[in-house]
Coordinates of C-alpha atoms in Angstrom, one line a residue:
Chain A
M1 CA -5.3 3.4 21.7
S2 CA -4.3 3.3 25.5
S3 CA -2.9 1.6 28.3
G4 CA -6.2 1.5 30.6
V5 CA -3.9 2.8 33.2
P6 CA -6.1 4.5 35.7
V7 CA -5.7 7.7 37.0
N8 CA -5.4 8.0 41.3
G9 CA -8.3 10.6 42.7
D10 CA -5.4 12.1 44.3
C11 CA -3.8 13.6 40.8
I12 CA -7.2 15.6 40.2
Q13 CA -7.6 16.4 43.9
S14 CA -4.1 18.2 43.7
Y15 CA -5.0 19.8 40.4
Q16 CA -7.7 21.3 41.6
D17 CA -5.8 22.8 44.3
L18 CA -3.1 23.9 42.5
K19 CA -5.6 25.9 39.8
L20 CA -8.1 26.7 42.2
N21 CA -6.0 27.0 45.3
T22 CA -8.6 25.5 47.1
S23 CA -6.3 25.2 50.3
K24 CA -5.9 28.6 50.4
T25 CA -2.3 28.5 51.5
E26 CA 0.8 29.2 49.8
P27 CA -0.5 28.9 46.0
K28 CA 1.3 25.2 44.5
K29 CA 3.6 25.9 41.5
Y30 CA 3.9 22.6 40.0
I31 CA 3.2 18.9 40.4
I32 CA 5.2 16.1 39.4
F33 CA 3.2 12.9 38.5
N34 CA 4.3 9.5 38.0
L35 CA 3.4 5.5 37.8
N36 CA 3.7 3.3 40.5
K37 CA 5.8 0.5 40.5
D38 CA 3.8 -1.6 38.9
F39 CA 2.4 0.4 36.1
T40 CA -1.0 -0.1 37.1
E41 CA -1.7 3.7 38.6
I42 CA -1.4 6.9 37.9
I43 CA 0.3 8.7 41.6
V44 CA 1.0 11.8 42.4
E45 CA 5.1 11.9 43.2
K46 CA 5.3 15.3 44.2
T47 CA 4.0 18.9 44.8
S48 CA 5.8 22.3 45.1
I49 CA 5.4 25.4 46.0
S50 CA 8.9 26.5 44.5
T51 CA 8.7 29.4 42.6
K52 CA 12.3 28.8 40.6
Y53 CA 12.2 27.5 37.3
E54 CA 15.4 25.2 38.3
D55 CA 14.2 23.6 40.9
F56 CA 11.2 22.2 38.9
L57 CA 13.8 21.2 36.3
A58 CA 16.0 19.7 39.5
D59 CA 12.7 17.3 39.8
L60 CA 12.4 15.4 36.6
P61 CA 15.1 12.7 36.8
E62 CA 17.9 12.5 33.9
N63 CA 16.7 9.2 32.7
E64 CA 13.3 8.2 33.7
C65 CA 10.1 9.5 32.8
R66 CA 7.6 12.1 34.2
W67 CA 4.6 14.0 33.8
A68 CA 4.1 17.8 35.3
I69 CA 1.5 20.2 35.4
Y70 CA 3.1 24.0 35.7
D71 CA 1.6 26.9 36.6
L72 CA 3.2 29.4 34.4
E73 CA 3.0 33.1 34.9
F74 CA 4.3 35.6 32.6
E75 CA 4.3 38.9 31.1
K76 CA 2.2 39.4 27.8
D77 CA 4.3 41.3 25.3
G78 CA 3.5 44.8 24.7
G79 CA 2.4 45.3 28.6
D80 CA -1.0 44.0 28.7
G81 CA -0.6 42.3 31.9
K82 CA 0.4 39.1 33.7
R83 CA -1.0 36.2 32.2
K84 CA -0.7 32.2 34.0
K85 CA -1.2 29.2 31.7
I86 CA -1.3 25.4 32.7
I87 CA 1.6 23.9 31.3
F88 CA 0.9 20.0 30.9
V89 CA 4.5 18.4 30.7
S90 CA 5.2 14.8 29.4
W91 CA 8.8 14.5 30.1
V92 CA 10.1 11.5 28.3
P93 CA 14.2 11.4 28.2
D94 CA 15.9 9.7 25.3
D95 CA 17.8 7.2 27.8
A96 CA 14.9 6.4 29.9
K97 CA 13.8 2.3 29.6
I98 CA 11.9 1.7 26.5
K99 CA 9.1 -0.2 28.4
Q100 CA 8.6 3.5 30.9
K101 CA 8.4 5.4 27.8
M102 CA 5.7 2.9 26.1
V103 CA 3.6 3.0 29.3
F104 CA 4.2 6.8 29.6
A105 CA 3.1 7.3 26.0
S106 CA 0.0 5.3 26.3
S107 CA -1.2 6.3 29.2
R108 CA -0.7 10.2 29.0
D109 CA -3.8 10.6 27.3
A110 CA -5.9 9.5 30.2
L111 CA -4.3 11.6 32.8
K112 CA -4.2 14.8 30.3
R113 CA -8.3 13.9 30.3
A114 CA -8.7 13.8 33.8
L115 CA -7.2 17.1 34.1
V116 CA -9.4 19.7 32.8
G117 CA -8.0 23.0 32.1
I118 CA -4.3 22.7 30.3
A119 CA -3.9 25.3 27.9
V120 CA -0.5 24.1 26.5
E121 CA 1.4 20.7 26.3
V122 CA 4.8 20.0 26.3
Q123 CA 6.2 16.8 24.9
A124 CA 10.1 17.0 26.2
T125 CA 12.7 14.3 25.4
D126 CA 15.7 16.4 26.4
A127 CA 16.9 19.7 28.4
S128 CA 16.4 22.3 25.4
E129 CA 13.0 21.1 24.9
I130 CA 11.6 21.8 28.4
A131 CA 14.0 25.3 28.8
Y132 CA 12.3 27.9 30.3
E133 CA 12.6 30.0 27.1
T134 CA 11.0 26.9 24.5
V135 CA 8.0 26.7 27.1
L136 CA 7.5 30.5 27.4
E137 CA 7.3 31.2 23.7
K138 CA 5.1 28.0 23.3
A139 CA 3.1 29.4 25.9
K140 CA 2.4 32.9 24.4
R141 CA 1.8 31.6 21.0
T142 CA -1.0 29.6 22.1
Y143 CA -3.4 32.1 22.6
Chain B
M1 CA -14.5 -8.4 31.5
V2 CA -11.6 -10.9 30.4
N3 CA -9.4 -12.6 32.9
Y4 CA -7.0 -12.9 30.2
G5 CA -4.7 -10.5 31.7
G6 CA -0.7 -10.3 30.9
D7 CA -0.2 -11.4 34.7
E8 CA -1.9 -14.9 34.5
V9 CA -1.0 -16.0 30.8
S10 CA 1.6 -14.1 28.5
A11 CA 0.1 -13.1 25.6
L12 CA 1.7 -13.8 22.0
V13 CA 2.0 -10.8 19.9
V14 CA 2.3 -11.3 15.9
D15 CA 3.5 -8.6 13.6
I16 CA 3.3 -9.9 9.7
G17 CA 5.7 -7.7 7.2
S18 CA 6.1 -7.9 3.9
S19 CA 10.0 -9.2 4.3
S20 CA 9.5 -11.3 7.3
L21 CA 6.8 -12.4 10.4
R22 CA 7.6 -11.8 13.8
A23 CA 6.1 -13.6 16.3
G24 CA 7.1 -13.9 20.2
Y25 CA 5.9 -13.2 24.3
A26 CA 4.6 -10.1 25.4
G27 CA 7.0 -8.9 27.6
D28 CA 9.8 -10.0 25.7
D29 CA 12.1 -7.6 24.1
T30 CA 13.0 -9.2 20.8
P31 CA 10.8 -11.5 19.1
K32 CA 11.2 -15.4 19.3
A33 CA 10.6 -16.1 16.1
I34 CA 11.4 -14.5 12.8
I35 CA 10.5 -16.3 9.3
P36 CA 10.4 -14.8 6.0
T37 CA 6.8 -13.6 4.8
S38 CA 7.7 -15.5 1.6
Y39 CA 6.8 -19.3 1.4
G40 CA 8.0 -22.2 -0.8
Y41 CA 5.1 -24.3 -2.3
K42 CA 5.0 -26.9 -5.0
P43 CA 1.8 -26.5 -6.8
A44 CA -0.7 -29.7 -6.9
P45 CA -0.7 -31.6 -10.0
P46 CA -3.6 -30.8 -12.0
D47 CA -6.2 -33.4 -11.8
V48 CA -6.1 -35.7 -15.0
D49 CA -9.8 -35.7 -15.6
I50 CA -10.3 -32.2 -16.5
S51 CA -8.7 -30.7 -19.2
M52 CA -5.3 -28.6 -19.9
E53 CA -6.9 -25.1 -19.3
E54 CA -8.9 -26.1 -16.3
G55 CA -6.1 -27.9 -14.8
S56 CA -3.8 -25.5 -14.9
E57 CA -6.2 -23.0 -13.6
A58 CA -7.4 -25.1 -10.5
A59 CA -3.3 -25.6 -9.7
N60 CA -3.1 -21.8 -9.4
K61 CA -6.1 -21.9 -7.0
S62 CA -5.0 -24.6 -4.7
P63 CA -1.3 -24.1 -5.1
L64 CA -0.5 -25.2 -1.2
A65 CA -0.6 -28.8 -1.6
T66 CA 3.0 -28.7 -0.1
M67 CA 4.5 -25.5 1.7
H68 CA 8.3 -24.9 2.9
L69 CA 8.2 -22.5 5.3
G70 CA 10.5 -20.7 7.9
Q71 CA 14.5 -20.8 7.6
S72 CA 14.4 -23.9 5.9
G73 CA 11.7 -23.0 3.3
P74 CA 12.0 -20.9 0.2
S75 CA 15.7 -20.3 0.5
I76 CA 16.6 -23.9 0.1
W77 CA 16.6 -24.8 -3.7
R78 CA 13.8 -27.6 -4.2
A79 CA 13.1 -28.5 -8.0
G80 CA 9.8 -27.4 -9.1
M81 CA 9.5 -24.9 -5.9
E82 CA 7.8 -21.9 -6.5
V83 CA 8.0 -18.7 -4.1
G84 CA 4.8 -16.8 -2.8
N85 CA 4.5 -13.8 -0.4
P86 CA 0.9 -13.0 1.0
L87 CA 1.2 -9.3 0.8
I88 CA 1.3 -6.9 -1.9
E89 CA 2.1 -3.1 -0.9
G90 CA 2.2 -4.2 3.0
L91 CA -1.2 -5.7 2.8
I92 CA -2.4 -9.5 2.9
Q93 CA -3.9 -10.4 -0.5
D94 CA -3.8 -13.8 0.0
F95 CA -5.2 -15.4 2.9
N96 CA -4.3 -19.3 2.3
P97 CA -1.0 -18.9 3.3
I98 CA -1.5 -16.7 6.6
R99 CA -2.6 -19.3 8.7
P100 CA 0.6 -21.9 7.8
L101 CA 2.9 -19.0 8.4
I102 CA 1.3 -18.4 11.9
D103 CA 0.9 -21.7 13.0
H104 CA 4.2 -22.1 11.9
A105 CA 6.2 -19.6 13.5
I106 CA 4.2 -20.3 16.9
T107 CA 3.8 -23.7 17.0
E108 CA 6.9 -24.5 15.1
V109 CA 9.4 -22.6 16.3
M110 CA 8.0 -21.2 19.8
R111 CA 6.8 -24.7 20.8
C112 CA 3.4 -23.0 21.9
N113 CA -0.3 -23.6 21.7
P114 CA -2.1 -20.7 20.5
S115 CA -5.6 -21.1 21.6
E116 CA -3.8 -21.0 25.0
H117 CA -2.8 -17.5 24.6
P118 CA -4.4 -13.7 23.9
I119 CA -2.9 -12.8 20.6
L120 CA -2.1 -9.2 19.8
L121 CA -1.9 -8.3 15.8
T122 CA -0.5 -5.5 13.9
E123 CA -1.8 -3.7 11.1
P124 CA -0.6 -1.2 8.9
T125 CA -2.8 2.2 8.9
W126 CA -3.9 1.2 5.4
N127 CA -5.5 -2.0 6.4
T128 CA -8.9 -2.4 5.3
P129 CA -11.8 -3.0 7.7
A130 CA -12.7 -6.4 5.4
N131 CA -8.6 -7.3 6.0
R132 CA -8.9 -7.0 9.7
E133 CA -12.0 -8.7 10.7
R134 CA -10.8 -11.8 8.1
M135 CA -7.9 -12.0 10.6
A136 CA -10.2 -11.9 13.5
E137 CA -11.8 -14.9 12.4
I138 CA -8.4 -17.1 11.6
M139 CA -7.5 -16.4 15.0
F140 CA -10.8 -17.0 17.1
E141 CA -12.3 -19.6 14.6
E142 CA -9.1 -21.5 13.3
F143 CA -6.8 -20.7 16.4
Q144 CA -9.2 -20.8 18.9
V145 CA -7.3 -17.8 20.8
P146 CA -9.0 -16.8 23.5
A147 CA -8.6 -13.1 23.0
F148 CA -7.3 -10.9 20.2
Y149 CA -6.6 -7.2 20.1
I150 CA -5.6 -5.4 16.5
A151 CA -3.2 -1.9 17.2
N152 CA -1.9 0.2 14.8
T153 CA 2.2 -0.2 13.7
G154 CA 1.8 3.6 13.6
V155 CA 0.4 3.9 17.3
L156 CA 3.0 1.1 18.6
N157 CA 5.9 2.8 16.9
A158 CA 5.1 6.2 18.4
F159 CA 4.4 4.4 21.7
A160 CA 7.8 2.7 21.8
A161 CA 9.4 5.7 21.2
G162 CA 7.4 7.0 24.3
K163 CA 5.5 9.4 22.4
G164 CA 1.4 10.0 22.0
S165 CA 1.8 12.4 19.2
A166 CA 4.9 11.9 16.3
L167 CA 5.1 11.7 12.9
V168 CA 5.6 8.1 12.1
I169 CA 8.2 7.7 9.4
D170 CA 8.0 4.0 8.8
V171 CA 10.7 2.2 5.6
G172 CA 9.9 -1.6 4.9
Q173 CA 10.6 -3.8 2.2
A174 CA 7.7 -2.7 0.1
M175 CA 6.2 0.1 1.4
A176 CA 7.2 3.7 2.9
S177 CA 4.7 5.3 4.7
V178 CA 4.3 8.5 6.4
T179 CA 1.7 8.2 9.5
P180 CA 0.9 11.3 12.1
V181 CA -0.1 9.7 15.3
V182 CA -2.2 12.4 17.5
D183 CA -2.9 11.5 21.0
G184 CA -2.4 7.9 20.8
F185 CA -4.7 7.6 17.5
V186 CA -3.9 7.7 14.0
L187 CA -5.0 10.8 11.7
R188 CA -5.7 9.0 9.0
K189 CA -6.4 11.6 6.6
G190 CA -2.5 12.6 7.3
L191 CA -1.2 9.1 6.0
A192 CA 0.8 9.1 3.3
Y193 CA 2.7 5.8 1.4
S194 CA 4.0 4.4 -1.5
P195 CA 6.1 1.4 -2.7
L196 CA 9.2 3.6 -2.8
P197 CA 11.4 0.6 -1.4
K198 CA 10.7 -1.7 -4.3
L199 CA 11.9 1.3 -6.4
V200 CA 15.2 1.5 -4.7
H201 CA 15.7 -2.4 -5.1
A202 CA 14.4 -2.0 -8.8
H203 CA 17.1 0.7 -9.1
A204 CA 19.8 -1.4 -7.5
R205 CA 19.3 -4.1 -9.6
H206 CA 19.1 -2.4 -12.8
T207 CA 22.3 -0.8 -11.5
L208 CA 23.8 -4.2 -10.9
I209 CA 23.0 -6.0 -14.2
S210 CA 23.7 -3.3 -16.7
P211 CA 27.3 -3.2 -18.2
T212 CA 29.1 0.2 -17.3
P213 CA 31.7 1.7 -18.9
T214 CA 34.3 0.3 -16.7
R215 CA 32.7 -3.0 -15.4
R216 CA 30.6 -5.8 -17.4
G217 CA 26.5 -6.3 -16.3
I218 CA 26.8 -8.6 -13.0
D219 CA 25.0 -12.3 -13.0
L220 CA 23.0 -12.6 -10.1
Y221 CA 23.1 -16.4 -9.8
P222 CA 22.5 -17.4 -6.0
H223 CA 24.8 -19.7 -4.1
Q224 CA 22.3 -22.3 -4.5
L225 CA 22.9 -22.6 -8.4
I226 CA 26.7 -22.5 -8.0
A227 CA 28.5 -25.4 -8.1
N228 CA 32.2 -24.0 -7.8
K229 CA 34.0 -21.3 -8.4
L230 CA 37.6 -19.6 -8.4
P231 CA 39.0 -16.3 -6.9
V232 CA 39.3 -13.7 -9.5
D233 CA 41.0 -10.7 -9.3
L234 CA 39.1 -7.1 -8.5
G235 CA 37.0 -6.5 -11.7
Q236 CA 38.1 -9.9 -13.7
P237 CA 35.3 -11.9 -15.4
P238 CA 34.2 -14.7 -12.8
K239 CA 35.0 -17.9 -13.2
F240 CA 32.2 -20.3 -12.1
T241 CA 30.6 -23.3 -12.8
L242 CA 26.5 -23.6 -12.5
R243 CA 24.8 -26.5 -11.1
E244 CA 23.4 -28.2 -14.6
D245 CA 21.6 -30.2 -12.2
R246 CA 19.5 -27.8 -11.0
L247 CA 18.9 -25.0 -13.6
A248 CA 16.1 -27.2 -15.4
G249 CA 14.0 -27.5 -11.8
T250 CA 14.3 -23.7 -11.3
T251 CA 11.4 -21.8 -11.2
D252 CA 10.9 -18.2 -12.4
S253 CA 9.5 -17.4 -9.0
W254 CA 12.2 -18.9 -6.9
K255 CA 14.7 -17.2 -9.2
A256 CA 13.3 -14.0 -8.9
W257 CA 13.3 -14.5 -4.9
A258 CA 16.8 -15.7 -4.9
E259 CA 17.8 -12.9 -7.1
G260 CA 15.8 -10.4 -5.1
R261 CA 18.0 -11.2 -2.0
E262 CA 21.2 -11.3 -3.7
V263 CA 20.3 -7.4 -4.3
D264 CA 19.2 -6.8 -0.9
E265 CA 22.6 -7.7 0.4
W266 CA 24.1 -5.9 -1.9
I267 CA 22.4 -2.8 -0.9
Q268 CA 23.0 -3.9 2.9
S269 CA 26.1 -3.9 2.5
V270 CA 27.2 -1.5 -0.1
A271 CA 24.6 1.5 -1.3
G272 CA 24.5 4.6 1.0
V273 CA 23.1 7.8 0.6
L274 CA 24.9 11.2 0.6
D275 CA 23.6 13.2 3.8
Q276 CA 23.7 16.9 2.1
G277 CA 21.7 15.8 -1.2
W278 CA 23.3 14.6 -4.4
N279 CA 27.2 16.2 -5.7
D280 CA 28.9 14.7 -7.9
Q281 CA 32.3 15.6 -6.6
L282 CA 31.5 14.6 -3.0
A283 CA 29.9 11.0 -4.2
A284 CA 33.4 10.4 -6.4
M285 CA 35.2 11.6 -3.5
R286 CA 33.8 9.1 -0.8
P287 CA 35.8 5.9 -0.4
P288 CA 34.5 3.0 -3.1
K289 CA 33.1 -0.4 -1.6
Q290 CA 34.4 -3.7 -2.5
Y291 CA 31.8 -6.1 -2.9
E292 CA 32.0 -9.7 -3.9
F293 CA 29.4 -12.0 -5.3
P294 CA 28.0 -15.4 -5.0
T295 CA 29.6 -16.1 -8.4
G296 CA 33.0 -14.8 -7.1
Y297 CA 32.8 -11.8 -9.3
N298 CA 33.9 -8.5 -7.5
A299 CA 34.6 -4.9 -8.0
N300 CA 34.5 -1.6 -6.2
F301 CA 31.7 0.4 -5.9
G302 CA 32.0 4.1 -6.1
A303 CA 29.6 6.9 -6.9
E304 CA 27.1 4.2 -8.2
R305 CA 26.0 3.2 -4.6
F306 CA 25.4 6.8 -3.4
N307 CA 23.0 6.8 -6.8
V308 CA 20.8 3.7 -5.5
G309 CA 19.8 5.9 -1.6
E310 CA 19.0 8.8 -3.7
Q311 CA 16.1 7.5 -5.1
F312 CA 14.2 7.5 -1.5
F313 CA 14.8 11.3 -1.7
W314 CA 15.1 12.6 -5.1
H315 CA 14.1 11.2 -8.4
S316 CA 15.4 12.8 -12.1
P317 CA 12.7 14.7 -13.9
Q318 CA 13.6 12.0 -16.7
L319 CA 12.3 9.2 -14.3
V320 CA 9.5 11.3 -13.5
A321 CA 8.6 12.1 -17.1
S322 CA 9.2 8.6 -18.3
N323 CA 6.9 7.0 -15.5
A324 CA 3.7 8.4 -14.7
N325 CA 2.9 6.1 -11.4
L326 CA 6.0 6.2 -10.0
P327 CA 6.5 6.2 -5.9
K328 CA 6.4 9.4 -4.2
T329 CA 9.8 10.1 -2.3
I330 CA 9.9 10.5 1.1
P331 CA 10.2 14.4 1.6
A332 CA 6.9 14.3 -0.9
L333 CA 5.0 12.1 1.2
I334 CA 6.1 14.1 4.4
T335 CA 4.7 17.2 2.4
E336 CA 1.6 15.0 1.8
S337 CA 1.0 14.2 5.2
L338 CA 1.8 17.3 6.7
R339 CA -0.3 19.4 4.3
A340 CA -3.3 17.2 5.1
C341 CA -2.7 18.3 9.1
D342 CA -3.6 21.6 11.2
P343 CA -1.0 24.1 10.8
E344 CA -1.0 23.9 14.8
L345 CA -0.3 20.5 14.8
R346 CA 2.4 20.4 12.1
Q347 CA 4.7 21.7 14.8
V348 CA 3.8 19.4 17.1
L349 CA 4.6 16.7 14.7
M350 CA 7.7 17.6 13.2
G351 CA 9.4 18.3 17.0
N352 CA 8.5 14.2 17.3
V353 CA 9.6 12.6 14.2
V354 CA 9.9 8.9 14.8
L355 CA 12.3 6.8 12.3
T356 CA 11.6 3.1 12.0
G357 CA 11.2 0.4 10.0
G358 CA 14.2 -2.2 8.6
G359 CA 14.2 -0.3 5.6
S360 CA 15.3 2.9 7.4
L361 CA 18.4 1.5 8.5
F362 CA 20.1 1.7 5.0
S363 CA 23.2 3.8 5.4
G364 CA 23.1 7.4 5.9
F365 CA 19.3 7.1 5.6
A366 CA 18.1 9.4 9.0
D367 CA 21.3 11.7 8.1
R368 CA 19.7 12.2 5.3
L369 CA 16.2 12.7 6.5
S370 CA 17.3 15.4 9.0
T371 CA 19.0 17.3 6.3
E372 CA 15.7 17.3 4.2
L373 CA 13.5 18.0 7.1
M374 CA 15.7 20.7 8.5
R375 CA 15.6 22.8 4.8
T376 CA 11.8 23.3 5.8
F377 CA 11.5 22.8 9.5
P378 CA 13.9 24.4 11.6
H379 CA 12.9 23.0 14.6
T380 CA 12.8 19.4 13.6
K381 CA 13.7 16.6 16.1
I382 CA 14.0 12.9 14.4
H383 CA 13.9 10.1 17.0
A384 CA 15.8 7.2 15.4
P385 CA 17.0 3.7 18.2
G386 CA 20.5 3.3 17.2
N387 CA 19.7 -0.6 18.3
P388 CA 18.9 -2.2 14.8
V389 CA 16.4 -4.5 16.7
E390 CA 14.0 -1.9 17.9
R391 CA 14.4 0.0 14.6
R392 CA 13.7 -3.5 13.0
Y393 CA 10.8 -4.6 15.2
G394 CA 10.0 -1.5 16.5
G395 CA 6.1 -2.0 16.0
W396 CA 6.3 -5.8 17.6
L397 CA 8.4 -4.2 20.5
G398 CA 5.4 -1.2 21.1
G399 CA 2.7 -4.4 20.9
S400 CA 5.0 -6.6 23.1
I401 CA 5.0 -4.0 25.7
L402 CA 1.9 -2.7 25.5
A403 CA 0.2 -6.5 25.6
S404 CA 2.3 -7.2 28.5
L405 CA 0.4 -4.5 30.8
G406 CA -1.8 -5.5 33.4
T407 CA -4.4 -2.9 32.2
F408 CA -4.3 -3.8 29.0
H409 CA -7.0 -7.0 29.5
Q410 CA -9.7 -4.1 29.4
L411 CA -9.1 -4.0 25.3
W412 CA -8.9 -7.5 24.4
I413 CA -11.6 -8.7 22.5
S414 CA -12.7 -12.2 23.7
K415 CA -13.9 -15.2 22.1
E416 CA -17.2 -14.7 24.1
E417 CA -17.9 -11.1 22.7
W418 CA -16.6 -12.3 19.3
Q419 CA -19.7 -15.1 19.2
E420 CA -21.7 -12.9 20.7
H421 CA -21.2 -9.5 18.2
G422 CA -19.5 -11.1 15.4
A423 CA -16.8 -9.2 13.2
A424 CA -18.6 -5.6 13.7
I425 CA -17.0 -5.9 17.2
V426 CA -13.3 -5.9 15.5
G427 CA -13.8 -2.4 14.2
Q428 CA -15.8 -0.9 17.5
R429 CA -12.6 -2.3 19.9
C430 CA -9.6 -1.7 17.9
K431 CA -9.7 1.9 17.0

């Protein structure tokens, strides 16, 4: 069951850009998605090239929901070299409004389906679940 | 496509549970009408032409001669009034009273015409296809609704907690269930449920009516049957007079219903569960709670009040040995549910446990559940709304938000579609 909220074409565009670096400029590091005001469409709120994880965290508001795509780069244990993984984050803080939570939860699948090639999914409700270490551990585990 | 989006006409959301039927406008944060699912009725007098045997049978078959519904329904004493409940183990078994019940909630309480609003109905995960098709039929053919949808309470509860994937633990009045929800869909093979709350209720009742070394067995007469009472000291025999005029006209089903309510009240105000598992000393150290029954009898309840809640989580070997069909405990249900899920899913599910249902408001329940889960899964996170309304009516609330979304209109089954495709469309559309 889903809410039927459609995904704006820009979302897929930005995602492709992040994944394949089509714009041939500084590679995008993360994208923040949001719903528009009337809850009728999924839109891109921000794309960023910042490689600082703290900047990414700062873009997730404390009591509002967001989705995000993060291009995680890490060293594989045992010196196997660098790995890149695309992380899909559902940020649903406990203090968010129930209606917003509901629409985010029921629209999540539509966005996830539209973005092909997601390696890891994170459902986070508080800071500990979105901490760098937690996400990294998850990314390493799924191979 | 259908034009019955939330923008033009507000949809109605109907959630039928074992203890209450909730109905209200989509977009509201609480249901407008909350009426007991139990109803009072007076059996139709048997036809004089037929023999006694057939007569009593016929009376049983069409018992809805006069129905008493809603707030002044079963709770008001009437001579010869029986009490019935259409649900058994959370499923509708008797469809006869369903229409009057929904009708009462929508037209009498909400003062609203069901033929003008799309209706979203909720269903438990173990609902049968025949049942949901019958409900669709009632909605379209009897209420003439313009559009209809039936949604799963597990999914709605997960959504209301903001989760697309979650392990939903729902404790109601009759049933306790564990439903894994993955990406907005129920993982049916992982469903586990049992009539555990009924066992807890029976245990509480047994605790109350059996005498102990320190107190007598307690009379559970409801206030409707008591003419007057005098205040007595703690633990002293009650001094009350029954309404003799009413005793003869009291039916067994009404008495069972009314006594059940007394037990429930006691459970809600006195019973609890220890957060760290059973321990005689800890239970004895907790302060006792005083409770007064309608007879005027009042007593302090100490360790025994925690023993009641313990039934949710643990059953003594003697009890298990004496009853082969004992309902499974909450930890057993969770284990059963997880065993049916893929190992990589378990981690996700345990990180997103959603606790819901009125029964989960049982004092100490969430803390104890957390202790039990931490033992096996260190990364457990339980989402339990602190607001009792959100917990009690989580399924309704989820349905309310979902049906109020403008984009939801594409999912409604319209009347035209119903007429064209018939019952088959319900299973296709409502997954």
